[in-house]
Amino acid sequence: MTSQDPARTASGTRLPQVRRVVTEIPGPRSQELHKRRTAAVPPGVGSVLPVYVTDADGGVVVDADGNSLIDFGSGIAVTGVGNANPRVAARVKAQADRFTHTCFMVAPYESYVAVCENLNRITPGDHEKRSFLVNSGAEAVENAVKIARYATGRDAIVVFDHGYHGRTLLTMTLTSKNMPYKHGFGPYAPEVYRMPLAYPFRWPTGPENCGPEAAAQVVDQIGKQLGATNVAAVLIEPIQGEGGFIEPAPGFLPALAEFCRANGILFIADEVQTGFARTGDMFACEHEGVVPDIVATAKGIAGGLPLAGVTGRADIMDKVHGGGLGGTYGGNPLACEAALAVLEEIEDGKLTERARRIGEIMLPRLRALAGEHPAIGDVRGRGAMIAIELVRPGTKEPDPELTARVAARCHERGLLVLTTGTYGNVLRFLPPLVIPEELLVEGLDVLEEAFAG
């Protein structure tokens, strides 16, 4: 369907863009389904809110009891162009009618090549690039590390406090947070070294000193602990996701990139959560003009279908021997068609500008809310990747209990929000880039009510 289809609303969405709470949340049907889930699915697979979704579109998700919730999560930054986006759905359906799988390594197809051409075009830098496709963000990061080690002949990988890169053996090693991602799952992969992050809110000498001081500490520690000539890559999220939407202090990323260039170290940007217009730039690295050697992408790339990419300098990517990269499902043809549709939606719909507009609406409201509630210690983020960090008033001591209470109140009122952060004390907001402004404002109203009690 298109926005002109009579089955769609005047705003171009298929579902009414309204918050509607008709039962307790979760309601009886969701509770019934949750009992089935408990009997069939291990508890290690958690859920933020056990409402069972039957429909979603624009800025709302509808559950099995008929509740319509405002979506401030986008499936963790995945459905930026809207759930069941008509252009995405049409291309996926047409591809499913043709063929669903051949394995690109067996019998290739054009859509895979087209996605790679687009990644080469849109990722930062005007150098010659190569891309290939995998299934998930963790797989993309693992492959980026593999390539960096192969290309440099070095072993050490430098990562950062509060970082999150995935749940596989290597990526949970790269990840900073113990619980729930690492606890009990060791031993971990070798040759991974963690450095301090330029975390403005928590930097001892203040945010104004954070960028240069943190960069100097990293350079000093690499020199003392590793020796720069032993480091294959520095791997970092340009804005940390699971760590709490921490935006490194200005100057930190450029300083790291310069250090890498001077020492033959590859700079890898994990843009899994920050990519595809989420932060108001196509990629978050662009904000400070940083050009990575390798970029890992996923989440927002394909509108909800499993797809991820690794894009890098051609001279680096071309070093790996034939057959050293790939996988059975990587670049599935349905996911590739979805990705091509997503890129068209981002560019035709000017969604980078839409993301900036979301930030222009949210940040002033959240800063005003922080003025009323001392428990909000920090408001941060860019574009449609925004967070507030909750602390015990008068301190910087994390308050995960209040964070959980506020999130629960939002859920009860029909607003889907996510918690995050190394200390579990951050509320993160990832609305779809296509959310109607009036729905975005209503979501902020609900958040204010949740803080009021």
PDB file of N, CA and C in Angstrom, residues 334-390:
ATOM      1  N   LEU A 334      15.705 -11.451   0.555  1.00  0.00           N
ATOM      2  CA  LEU A 334      14.595 -10.667   1.099  1.00  0.00           C
ATOM      3  C   LEU A 334      15.128  -9.489   1.903  1.00  0.00           C
ATOM      4  N   ALA A 335      16.152  -9.737   2.726  1.00  0.00           N
ATOM      5  CA  ALA A 335      16.727  -8.667   3.540  1.00  0.00           C
ATOM      6  C   ALA A 335      17.402  -7.618   2.661  1.00  0.00           C
ATOM      7  N   CYS A 336      18.019  -8.044   1.578  1.00  0.00           N
ATOM      8  CA  CYS A 336      18.660  -7.079   0.679  1.00  0.00           C
ATOM      9  C   CYS A 336      17.624  -6.155   0.040  1.00  0.00           C
ATOM     10  N   GLU A 337      16.515  -6.714  -0.410  1.00  0.00           N
ATOM     11  CA  GLU A 337      15.460  -5.878  -0.980  1.00  0.00           C
ATOM     12  C   GLU A 337      14.925  -4.906   0.066  1.00  0.00           C
ATOM     13  N   ALA A 338      14.774  -5.382   1.304  1.00  0.00           N
ATOM     14  CA  ALA A 338      14.324  -4.496   2.380  1.00  0.00           C
ATOM     15  C   ALA A 338      15.314  -3.356   2.583  1.00  0.00           C
ATOM     16  N   ALA A 339      16.607  -3.651   2.560  1.00  0.00           N
ATOM     17  CA  ALA A 339      17.626  -2.627   2.769  1.00  0.00           C
ATOM     18  C   ALA A 339      17.589  -1.579   1.655  1.00  0.00           C
ATOM     19  N   LEU A 340      17.407  -2.018   0.426  1.00  0.00           N
ATOM     20  CA  LEU A 340      17.324  -1.063  -0.680  1.00  0.00           C
ATOM     21  C   LEU A 340      16.124  -0.143  -0.502  1.00  0.00           C
ATOM     22  N   ALA A 341      15.009  -0.708  -0.029  1.00  0.00           N
ATOM     23  CA  ALA A 341      13.824   0.114   0.232  1.00  0.00           C
ATOM     24  C   ALA A 341      14.067   1.093   1.378  1.00  0.00           C
ATOM     25  N   VAL A 342      14.743   0.644   2.430  1.00  0.00           N
ATOM     26  CA  VAL A 342      15.045   1.519   3.566  1.00  0.00           C
ATOM     27  C   VAL A 342      15.891   2.706   3.110  1.00  0.00           C
ATOM     28  N   LEU A 343      16.900   2.448   2.312  1.00  0.00           N
ATOM     29  CA  LEU A 343      17.751   3.546   1.841  1.00  0.00           C
ATOM     30  C   LEU A 343      16.959   4.536   1.001  1.00  0.00           C
ATOM     31  N   GLU A 344      16.046   4.036   0.182  1.00  0.00           N
ATOM     32  CA  GLU A 344      15.189   4.938  -0.587  1.00  0.00           C
ATOM     33  C   GLU A 344      14.319   5.780   0.338  1.00  0.00           C
ATOM     34  N   GLU A 345      13.771   5.149   1.376  1.00  0.00           N
ATOM     35  CA  GLU A 345      12.923   5.877   2.323  1.00  0.00           C
ATOM     36  C   GLU A 345      13.710   6.948   3.061  1.00  0.00           C
ATOM     37  N   ILE A 346      14.921   6.618   3.490  1.00  0.00           N
ATOM     38  CA  ILE A 346      15.739   7.600   4.209  1.00  0.00           C
ATOM     39  C   ILE A 346      16.037   8.796   3.327  1.00  0.00           C
ATOM     40  N   GLU A 347      16.406   8.529   2.093  1.00  0.00           N
ATOM     41  CA  GLU A 347      16.800   9.629   1.213  1.00  0.00           C
ATOM     42  C   GLU A 347      15.587  10.383   0.680  1.00  0.00           C
ATOM     43  N   ASP A 348      14.552   9.675   0.235  1.00  0.00           N
ATOM     44  CA  ASP A 348      13.364  10.360  -0.286  1.00  0.00           C
ATOM     45  C   ASP A 348      12.616  11.108   0.806  1.00  0.00           C
ATOM     46  N   GLY A 349      12.560  10.503   2.006  1.00  0.00           N
ATOM     47  CA  GLY A 349      11.836  11.113   3.113  1.00  0.00           C
ATOM     48  C   GLY A 349      12.653  12.083   3.942  1.00  0.00           C
ATOM     49  N   LYS A 350      13.913  12.314   3.537  1.00  0.00           N
ATOM     50  CA  LYS A 350      14.802  13.225   4.275  1.00  0.00           C
ATOM     51  C   LYS A 350      14.801  12.884   5.771  1.00  0.00           C
ATOM     52  N   LEU A 351      15.056  11.616   6.070  1.00  0.00           N
ATOM     53  CA  LEU A 351      14.925  11.165   7.454  1.00  0.00           C
ATOM     54  C   LEU A 351      16.084  11.605   8.338  1.00  0.00           C
ATOM     55  N   THR A 352      17.219  11.978   7.765  1.00  0.00           N
ATOM     56  CA  THR A 352      18.244  12.585   8.627  1.00  0.00           C
ATOM     57  C   THR A 352      17.724  13.890   9.203  1.00  0.00           C
ATOM     58  N   GLU A 353      17.042  14.674   8.364  1.00  0.00           N
ATOM     59  CA  GLU A 353      16.443  15.919   8.851  1.00  0.00           C
ATOM     60  C   GLU A 353      15.331  15.631   9.848  1.00  0.00           C
ATOM     61  N   ARG A 354      14.556  14.583   9.595  1.00  0.00           N
ATOM     62  CA  ARG A 354      13.492  14.217  10.542  1.00  0.00           C
ATOM     63  C   ARG A 354      14.085  13.842  11.895  1.00  0.00           C
ATOM     64  N   ALA A 355      15.202  13.130  11.876  1.00  0.00           N
ATOM     65  CA  ALA A 355      15.853  12.760  13.140  1.00  0.00           C
ATOM     66  C   ALA A 355      16.291  14.008  13.900  1.00  0.00           C
ATOM     67  N   ARG A 356      16.849  14.978  13.174  1.00  0.00           N
ATOM     68  CA  ARG A 356      17.252  16.223  13.846  1.00  0.00           C
ATOM     69  C   ARG A 356      16.049  16.936  14.440  1.00  0.00           C
ATOM     70  N   ARG A 357      14.950  16.916  13.720  1.00  0.00           N
ATOM     71  CA  ARG A 357      13.730  17.557  14.221  1.00  0.00           C
ATOM     72  C   ARG A 357      13.243  16.871  15.501  1.00  0.00           C
ATOM     73  N   ILE A 358      13.336  15.559  15.557  1.00  0.00           N
ATOM     74  CA  ILE A 358      12.960  14.837  16.777  1.00  0.00           C
ATOM     75  C   ILE A 358      13.816  15.314  17.947  1.00  0.00           C
ATOM     76  N   GLY A 359      15.118  15.452  17.713  1.00  0.00           N
ATOM     77  CA  GLY A 359      15.989  15.961  18.772  1.00  0.00           C
ATOM     78  C   GLY A 359      15.639  17.372  19.194  1.00  0.00           C
ATOM     79  N   GLU A 360      15.259  18.205  18.221  1.00  0.00           N
ATOM     80  CA  GLU A 360      14.877  19.589  18.533  1.00  0.00           C
ATOM     81  C   GLU A 360      13.624  19.647  19.407  1.00  0.00           C
ATOM     82  N   ILE A 361      12.745  18.663  19.264  1.00  0.00           N
ATOM     83  CA  ILE A 361      11.543  18.606  20.099  1.00  0.00           C
ATOM     84  C   ILE A 361      11.848  18.003  21.460  1.00  0.00           C
ATOM     85  N   MET A 362      12.612  16.919  21.476  1.00  0.00           N
ATOM     86  CA  MET A 362      12.793  16.164  22.713  1.00  0.00           C
ATOM     87  C   MET A 362      13.753  16.826  23.689  1.00  0.00           C
ATOM     88  N   LEU A 363      14.887  17.290  23.198  1.00  0.00           N
ATOM     89  CA  LEU A 363      15.920  17.748  24.126  1.00  0.00           C
ATOM     90  C   LEU A 363      15.478  18.927  24.995  1.00  0.00           C
ATOM     91  N   PRO A 364      14.827  19.965  24.451  1.00  0.00           N
ATOM     92  CA  PRO A 364      14.373  21.047  25.339  1.00  0.00           C
ATOM     93  C   PRO A 364      13.359  20.572  26.379  1.00  0.00           C
ATOM     94  N   ARG A 365      12.452  19.694  25.960  1.00  0.00           N
ATOM     95  CA  ARG A 365      11.471  19.185  26.933  1.00  0.00           C
ATOM     96  C   ARG A 365      12.160  18.393  28.047  1.00  0.00           C
ATOM     97  N   LEU A 366      13.124  17.574  27.684  1.00  0.00           N
ATOM     98  CA  LEU A 366      13.809  16.764  28.689  1.00  0.00           C
ATOM     99  C   LEU A 366      14.682  17.623  29.599  1.00  0.00           C
ATOM    100  N   ARG A 367      15.286  18.651  29.047  1.00  0.00           N
ATOM    101  CA  ARG A 367      16.084  19.554  29.895  1.00  0.00           C
ATOM    102  C   ARG A 367      15.192  20.323  30.866  1.00  0.00           C
ATOM    103  N   ALA A 368      14.004  20.709  30.408  1.00  0.00           N
ATOM    104  CA  ALA A 368      13.054  21.366  31.314  1.00  0.00           C
ATOM    105  C   ALA A 368      12.614  20.400  32.400  1.00  0.00           C
ATOM    106  N   LEU A 369      12.392  19.133  32.017  1.00  0.00           N
ATOM    107  CA  LEU A 369      12.010  18.123  32.999  1.00  0.00           C
ATOM    108  C   LEU A 369      13.118  17.924  34.021  1.00  0.00           C
ATOM    109  N   ALA A 370      14.366  17.945  33.561  1.00  0.00           N
ATOM    110  CA  ALA A 370      15.496  17.812  34.488  1.00  0.00           C
ATOM    111  C   ALA A 370      15.543  18.971  35.472  1.00  0.00           C
ATOM    112  N   GLY A 371      15.114  20.168  35.035  1.00  0.00           N
ATOM    113  CA  GLY A 371      15.070  21.303  35.935  1.00  0.00           C
ATOM    114  C   GLY A 371      14.064  21.129  37.055  1.00  0.00           C
ATOM    115  N   GLU A 372      13.044  20.295  36.817  1.00  0.00           N
ATOM    116  CA  GLU A 372      12.010  20.047  37.824  1.00  0.00           C
ATOM    117  C   GLU A 372      12.324  18.842  38.697  1.00  0.00           C
ATOM    118  N   HIS A 373      13.165  17.935  38.185  1.00  0.00           N
ATOM    119  CA  HIS A 373      13.439  16.681  38.902  1.00  0.00           C
ATOM    120  C   HIS A 373      14.942  16.498  39.044  1.00  0.00           C
ATOM    121  N   PRO A 374      15.490  16.774  40.218  1.00  0.00           N
ATOM    122  CA  PRO A 374      16.939  16.658  40.429  1.00  0.00           C
ATOM    123  C   PRO A 374      17.481  15.252  40.195  1.00  0.00           C
ATOM    124  N   ALA A 375      16.594  14.253  40.157  1.00  0.00           N
ATOM    125  CA  ALA A 375      17.053  12.890  39.906  1.00  0.00           C
ATOM    126  C   ALA A 375      17.559  12.718  38.474  1.00  0.00           C
ATOM    127  N   ILE A 376      17.199  13.637  37.578  1.00  0.00           N
ATOM    128  CA  ILE A 376      17.718  13.567  36.209  1.00  0.00           C
ATOM    129  C   ILE A 376      19.065  14.277  36.206  1.00  0.00           C
ATOM    130  N   GLY A 377      20.125  13.477  36.230  1.00  0.00           N
ATOM    131  CA  GLY A 377      21.462  14.049  36.328  1.00  0.00           C
ATOM    132  C   GLY A 377      22.010  14.527  35.007  1.00  0.00           C
ATOM    133  N   ASP A 378      21.571  13.895  33.905  1.00  0.00           N
ATOM    134  CA  ASP A 378      22.127  14.262  32.605  1.00  0.00           C
ATOM    135  C   ASP A 378      21.093  14.004  31.520  1.00  0.00           C
ATOM    136  N   VAL A 379      21.046  14.911  30.564  1.00  0.00           N
ATOM    137  CA  VAL A 379      20.241  14.765  29.349  1.00  0.00           C
ATOM    138  C   VAL A 379      21.218  14.801  28.192  1.00  0.00           C
ATOM    139  N   ARG A 380      21.179  13.804  27.311  1.00  0.00           N
ATOM    140  CA  ARG A 380      22.186  13.738  26.248  1.00  0.00           C
ATOM    141  C   ARG A 380      21.643  13.023  25.015  1.00  0.00           C
ATOM    142  N   GLY A 381      22.407  13.150  23.947  1.00  0.00           N
ATOM    143  CA  GLY A 381      22.064  12.463  22.716  1.00  0.00           C
ATOM    144  C   GLY A 381      21.983  13.408  21.538  1.00  0.00           C
ATOM    145  N   ARG A 382      21.807  12.816  20.370  1.00  0.00           N
ATOM    146  CA  ARG A 382      21.673  13.575  19.134  1.00  0.00           C
ATOM    147  C   ARG A 382      20.569  12.966  18.287  1.00  0.00           C
ATOM    148  N   GLY A 383      19.874  13.832  17.540  1.00  0.00           N
ATOM    149  CA  GLY A 383      18.832  13.343  16.647  1.00  0.00           C
ATOM    150  C   GLY A 383      17.783  12.575  17.401  1.00  0.00           C
ATOM    151  N   ALA A 384      17.495  11.369  16.932  1.00  0.00           N
ATOM    152  CA  ALA A 384      16.482  10.520  17.556  1.00  0.00           C
ATOM    153  C   ALA A 384      17.106   9.429  18.402  1.00  0.00           C
ATOM    154  N   MET A 385      18.264   9.735  18.988  1.00  0.00           N
ATOM    155  CA  MET A 385      18.961   8.827  19.911  1.00  0.00           C
ATOM    156  C   MET A 385      19.253   9.621  21.175  1.00  0.00           C
ATOM    157  N   ILE A 386      18.291   9.615  22.088  1.00  0.00           N
ATOM    158  CA  ILE A 386      18.275  10.528  23.237  1.00  0.00           C
ATOM    159  C   ILE A 386      18.177   9.705  24.526  1.00  0.00           C
ATOM    160  N   ALA A 387      18.769  10.225  25.602  1.00  0.00           N
ATOM    161  CA  ALA A 387      18.693   9.525  26.889  1.00  0.00           C
ATOM    162  C   ALA A 387      18.734  10.504  28.045  1.00  0.00           C
ATOM    163  N   ILE A 388      18.236  10.032  29.186  1.00  0.00           N
ATOM    164  CA  ILE A 388      18.395  10.740  30.455  1.00  0.00           C
ATOM    165  C   ILE A 388      18.974   9.764  31.475  1.00  0.00           C
ATOM    166  N   GLU A 389      19.923  10.243  32.257  1.00  0.00           N
ATOM    167  CA  GLU A 389      20.557   9.416  33.275  1.00  0.00           C
ATOM    168  C   GLU A 389      20.030   9.824  34.646  1.00  0.00           C
ATOM    169  N   LEU A 390      19.566   8.835  35.412  1.00  0.00           N
ATOM    170  CA  LEU A 390      18.938   9.097  36.709  1.00  0.00           C
ATOM    171  C   LEU A 390      19.900   8.770  37.849  1.00  0.00           C
TER     172      LEU A 390
END
